[in-house]
mmCIF file of C-alpha atoms in Angstrom:
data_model
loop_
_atom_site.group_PDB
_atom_site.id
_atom_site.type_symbol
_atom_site.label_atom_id
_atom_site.label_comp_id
_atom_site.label_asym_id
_atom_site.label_seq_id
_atom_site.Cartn_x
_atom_site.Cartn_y
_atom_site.Cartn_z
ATOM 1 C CA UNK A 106 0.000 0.000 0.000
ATOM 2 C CA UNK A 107 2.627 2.612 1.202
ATOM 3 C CA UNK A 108 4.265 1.459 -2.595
ATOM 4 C CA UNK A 109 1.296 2.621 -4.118
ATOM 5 C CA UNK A 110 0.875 5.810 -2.463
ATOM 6 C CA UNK A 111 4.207 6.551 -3.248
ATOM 7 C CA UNK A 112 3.547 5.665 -6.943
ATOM 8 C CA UNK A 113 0.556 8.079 -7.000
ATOM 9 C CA UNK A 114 2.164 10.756 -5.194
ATOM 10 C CA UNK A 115 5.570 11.159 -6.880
ATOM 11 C CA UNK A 116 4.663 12.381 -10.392
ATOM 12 C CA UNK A 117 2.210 14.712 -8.655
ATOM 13 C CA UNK A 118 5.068 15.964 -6.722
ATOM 14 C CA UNK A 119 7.416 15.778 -9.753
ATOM 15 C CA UNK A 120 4.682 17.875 -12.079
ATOM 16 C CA UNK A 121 3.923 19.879 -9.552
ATOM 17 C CA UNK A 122 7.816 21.386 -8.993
ATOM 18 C CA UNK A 123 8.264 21.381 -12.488
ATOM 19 C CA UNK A 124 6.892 24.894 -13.319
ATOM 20 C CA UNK A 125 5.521 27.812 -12.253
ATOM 21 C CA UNK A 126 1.569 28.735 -13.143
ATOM 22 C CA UNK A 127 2.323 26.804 -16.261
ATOM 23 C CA UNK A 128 5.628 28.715 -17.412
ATOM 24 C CA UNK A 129 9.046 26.471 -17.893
ATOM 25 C CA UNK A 130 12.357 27.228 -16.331
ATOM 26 C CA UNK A 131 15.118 28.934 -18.462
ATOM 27 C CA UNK A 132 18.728 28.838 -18.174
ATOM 28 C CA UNK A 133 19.956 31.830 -19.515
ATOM 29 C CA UNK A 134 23.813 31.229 -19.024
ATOM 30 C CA UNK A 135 24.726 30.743 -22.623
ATOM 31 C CA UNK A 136 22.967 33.692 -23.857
ATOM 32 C CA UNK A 137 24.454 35.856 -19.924
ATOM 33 C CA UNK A 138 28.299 34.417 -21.167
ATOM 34 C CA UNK A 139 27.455 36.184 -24.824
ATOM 35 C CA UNK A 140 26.328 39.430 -22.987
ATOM 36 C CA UNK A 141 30.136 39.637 -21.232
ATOM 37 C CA UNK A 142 31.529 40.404 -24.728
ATOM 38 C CA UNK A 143 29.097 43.808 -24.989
ATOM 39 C CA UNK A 144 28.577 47.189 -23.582
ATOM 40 C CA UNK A 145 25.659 46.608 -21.101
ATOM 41 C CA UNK A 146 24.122 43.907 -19.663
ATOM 42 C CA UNK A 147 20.174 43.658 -19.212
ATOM 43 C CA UNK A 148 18.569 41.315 -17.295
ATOM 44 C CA UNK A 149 17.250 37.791 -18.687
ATOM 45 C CA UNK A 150 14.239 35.864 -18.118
ATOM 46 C CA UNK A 151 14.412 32.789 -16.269
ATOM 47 C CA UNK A 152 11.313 31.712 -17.240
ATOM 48 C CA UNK A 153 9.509 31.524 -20.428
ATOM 49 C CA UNK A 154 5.841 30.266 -21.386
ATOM 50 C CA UNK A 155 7.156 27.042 -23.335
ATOM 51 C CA UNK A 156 10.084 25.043 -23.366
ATOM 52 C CA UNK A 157 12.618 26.904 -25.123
ATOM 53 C CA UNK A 158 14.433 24.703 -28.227
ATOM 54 C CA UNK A 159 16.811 27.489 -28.888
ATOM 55 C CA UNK A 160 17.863 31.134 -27.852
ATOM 56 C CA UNK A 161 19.379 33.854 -29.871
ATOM 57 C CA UNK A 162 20.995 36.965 -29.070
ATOM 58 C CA UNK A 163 21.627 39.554 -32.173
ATOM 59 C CA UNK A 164 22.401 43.526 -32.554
ATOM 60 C CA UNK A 165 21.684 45.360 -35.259
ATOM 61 C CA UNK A 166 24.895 47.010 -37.000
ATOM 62 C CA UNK A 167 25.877 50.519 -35.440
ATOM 63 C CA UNK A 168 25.405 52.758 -38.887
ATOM 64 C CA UNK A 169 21.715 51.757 -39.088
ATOM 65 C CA UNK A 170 21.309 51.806 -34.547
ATOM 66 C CA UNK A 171 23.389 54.040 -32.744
ATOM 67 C CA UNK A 172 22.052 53.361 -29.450
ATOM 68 C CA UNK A 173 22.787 50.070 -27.271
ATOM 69 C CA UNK A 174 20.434 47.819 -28.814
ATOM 70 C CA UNK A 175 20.104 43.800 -28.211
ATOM 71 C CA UNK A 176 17.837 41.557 -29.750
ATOM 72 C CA UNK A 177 17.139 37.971 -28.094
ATOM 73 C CA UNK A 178 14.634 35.414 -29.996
ATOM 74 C CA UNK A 179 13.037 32.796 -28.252
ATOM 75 C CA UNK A 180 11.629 29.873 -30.075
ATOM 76 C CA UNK A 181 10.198 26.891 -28.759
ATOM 77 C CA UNK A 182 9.006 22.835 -30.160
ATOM 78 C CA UNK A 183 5.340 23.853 -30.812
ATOM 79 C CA UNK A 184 6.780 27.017 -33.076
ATOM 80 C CA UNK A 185 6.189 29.507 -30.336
ATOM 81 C CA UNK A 186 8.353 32.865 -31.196
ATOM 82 C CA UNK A 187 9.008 35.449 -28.440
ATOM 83 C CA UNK A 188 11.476 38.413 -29.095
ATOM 84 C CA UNK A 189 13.027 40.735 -26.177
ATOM 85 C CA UNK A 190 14.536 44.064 -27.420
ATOM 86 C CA UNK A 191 16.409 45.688 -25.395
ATOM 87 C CA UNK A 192 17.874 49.283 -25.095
ATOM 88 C CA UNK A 193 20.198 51.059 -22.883
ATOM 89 C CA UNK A 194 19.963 54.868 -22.939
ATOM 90 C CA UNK A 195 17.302 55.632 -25.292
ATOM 91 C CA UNK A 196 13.865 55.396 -25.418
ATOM 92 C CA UNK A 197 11.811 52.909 -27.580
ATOM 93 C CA UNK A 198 8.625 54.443 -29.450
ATOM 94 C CA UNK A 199 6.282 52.434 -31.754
ATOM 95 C CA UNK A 200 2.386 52.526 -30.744
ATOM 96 C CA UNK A 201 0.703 55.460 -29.455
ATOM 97 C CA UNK A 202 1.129 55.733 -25.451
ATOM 98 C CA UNK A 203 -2.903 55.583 -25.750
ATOM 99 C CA UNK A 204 -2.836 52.521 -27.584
ATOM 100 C CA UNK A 205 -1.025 50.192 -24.017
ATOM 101 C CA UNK A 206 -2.333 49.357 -20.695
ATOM 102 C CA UNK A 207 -0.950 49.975 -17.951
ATOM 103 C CA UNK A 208 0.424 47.277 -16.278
ATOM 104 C CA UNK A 209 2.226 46.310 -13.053
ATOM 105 C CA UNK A 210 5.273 44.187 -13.514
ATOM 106 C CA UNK A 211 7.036 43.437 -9.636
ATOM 107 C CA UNK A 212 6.148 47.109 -8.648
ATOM 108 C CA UNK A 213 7.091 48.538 -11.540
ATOM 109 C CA UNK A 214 4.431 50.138 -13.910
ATOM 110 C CA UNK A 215 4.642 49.081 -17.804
ATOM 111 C CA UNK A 216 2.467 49.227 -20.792
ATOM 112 C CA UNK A 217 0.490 45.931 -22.155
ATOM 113 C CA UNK A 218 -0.660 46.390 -25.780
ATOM 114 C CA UNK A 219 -2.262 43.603 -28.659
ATOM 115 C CA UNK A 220 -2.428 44.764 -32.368
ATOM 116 C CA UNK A 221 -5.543 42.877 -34.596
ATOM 117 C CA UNK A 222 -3.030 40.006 -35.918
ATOM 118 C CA UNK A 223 -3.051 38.868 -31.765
ATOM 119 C CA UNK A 224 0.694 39.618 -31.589
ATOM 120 C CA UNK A 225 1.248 41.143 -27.493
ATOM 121 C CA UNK A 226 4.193 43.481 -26.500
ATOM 122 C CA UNK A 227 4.724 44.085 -22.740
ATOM 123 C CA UNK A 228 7.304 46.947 -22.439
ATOM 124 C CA UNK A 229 8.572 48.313 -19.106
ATOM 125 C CA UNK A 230 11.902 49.983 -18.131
ATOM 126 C CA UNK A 231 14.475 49.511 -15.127
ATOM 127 C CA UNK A 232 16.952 51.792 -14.599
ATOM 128 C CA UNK A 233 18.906 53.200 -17.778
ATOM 129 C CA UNK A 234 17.161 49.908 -19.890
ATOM 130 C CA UNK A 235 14.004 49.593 -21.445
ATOM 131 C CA UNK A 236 13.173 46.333 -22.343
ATOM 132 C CA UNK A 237 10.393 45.224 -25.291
ATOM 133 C CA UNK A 238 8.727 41.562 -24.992
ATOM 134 C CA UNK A 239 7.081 40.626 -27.910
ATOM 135 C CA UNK A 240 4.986 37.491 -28.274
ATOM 136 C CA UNK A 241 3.900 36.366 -32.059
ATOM 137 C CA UNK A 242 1.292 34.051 -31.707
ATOM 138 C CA UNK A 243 0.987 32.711 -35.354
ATOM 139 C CA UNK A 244 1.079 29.306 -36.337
ATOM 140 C CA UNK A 245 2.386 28.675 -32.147
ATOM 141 C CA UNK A 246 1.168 25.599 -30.494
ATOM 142 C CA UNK A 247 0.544 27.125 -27.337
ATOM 143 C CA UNK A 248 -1.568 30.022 -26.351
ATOM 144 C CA UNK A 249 0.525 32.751 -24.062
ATOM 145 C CA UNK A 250 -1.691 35.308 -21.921
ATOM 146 C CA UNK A 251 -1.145 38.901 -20.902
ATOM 147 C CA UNK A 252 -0.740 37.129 -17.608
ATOM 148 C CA UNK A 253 2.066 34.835 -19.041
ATOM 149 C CA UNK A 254 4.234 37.262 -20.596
ATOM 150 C CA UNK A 255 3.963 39.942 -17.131
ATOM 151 C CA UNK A 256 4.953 36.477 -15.253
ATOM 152 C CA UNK A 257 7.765 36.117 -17.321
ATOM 153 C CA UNK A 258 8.783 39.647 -17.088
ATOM 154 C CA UNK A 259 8.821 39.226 -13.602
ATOM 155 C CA UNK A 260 11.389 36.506 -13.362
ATOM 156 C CA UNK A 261 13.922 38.322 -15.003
ATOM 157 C CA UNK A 262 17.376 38.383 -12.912
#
């Protein structure tokens, strides 16, 4: 009997460690040892809506973007695509102000918006950085939520 308990109770244990309201642990130490070789160094999630099958980390060339600008692209099994932009020193303007939410991301406020294709951007800014989440939602496997992307935001270290 105790064998059978046990049984029962140690994938619900297993499962139930796993994750965090249904978001997936990320390493970020290959993409944190890439962000040694350039001038600042934003924070990274730690974790992400799906299981992540590969992470990128890009800049654009100086001529064409003067400021500190990273790119990282997320992309997971089920063809789930997130993209964080990231800039030091400079603002990042796109939608109308009108056009986001306002949202609350560990104390600090942000801006939520979704455009008519269902793509989401969460954008919110610590210190001298202003970061950009992007979720694109076509073709994806998996659904991610408004809720989703301000957990994720909130892991960042």
């Amino acid at each position: 009997m105790k064998k059978l308990i046990l049984l029962i109770a140690l994938p619900v244990f297993i499962v139930g460690c796993g994750s965090t309201d249904g978001l997936q642990e990320f390493d970020p130490t290959g993409l944190n040892e890439e962000l040694e070789k350039v001038s600042f160094q934003p924070q990274l999630p730690t974790e992400l809506p799906f299981e992540v099958k590969q992470a990128d980390l890009s800049r654009p060339p100086e001529l064409q973007q003067p400021v500190n600008t990273l790119n990282f692209d997320f992309y997971g099994e089920g063809n789930e695509h997130l993209s964080l932009l990231t800039v030091n020193g400079s603002e990042v303007s796109s939608t109308s102000e009108e056009d986001y939410q306002e949202v609350e991301i560990d104390h600090i406020s942000g801006g939520y918006f979704i455009n008519d294709s269902g793509d989401q951007t969460l954008r919110w800014q610590e210190g001298d950085i202003q970061y950009v989440l992007k979720s694109m939602d076509q073709g994806s496997e998996s659904d991610v939520s408004k809720a989703d992307l301000i957990k994720m935001a909130e892991s960042f270290e």
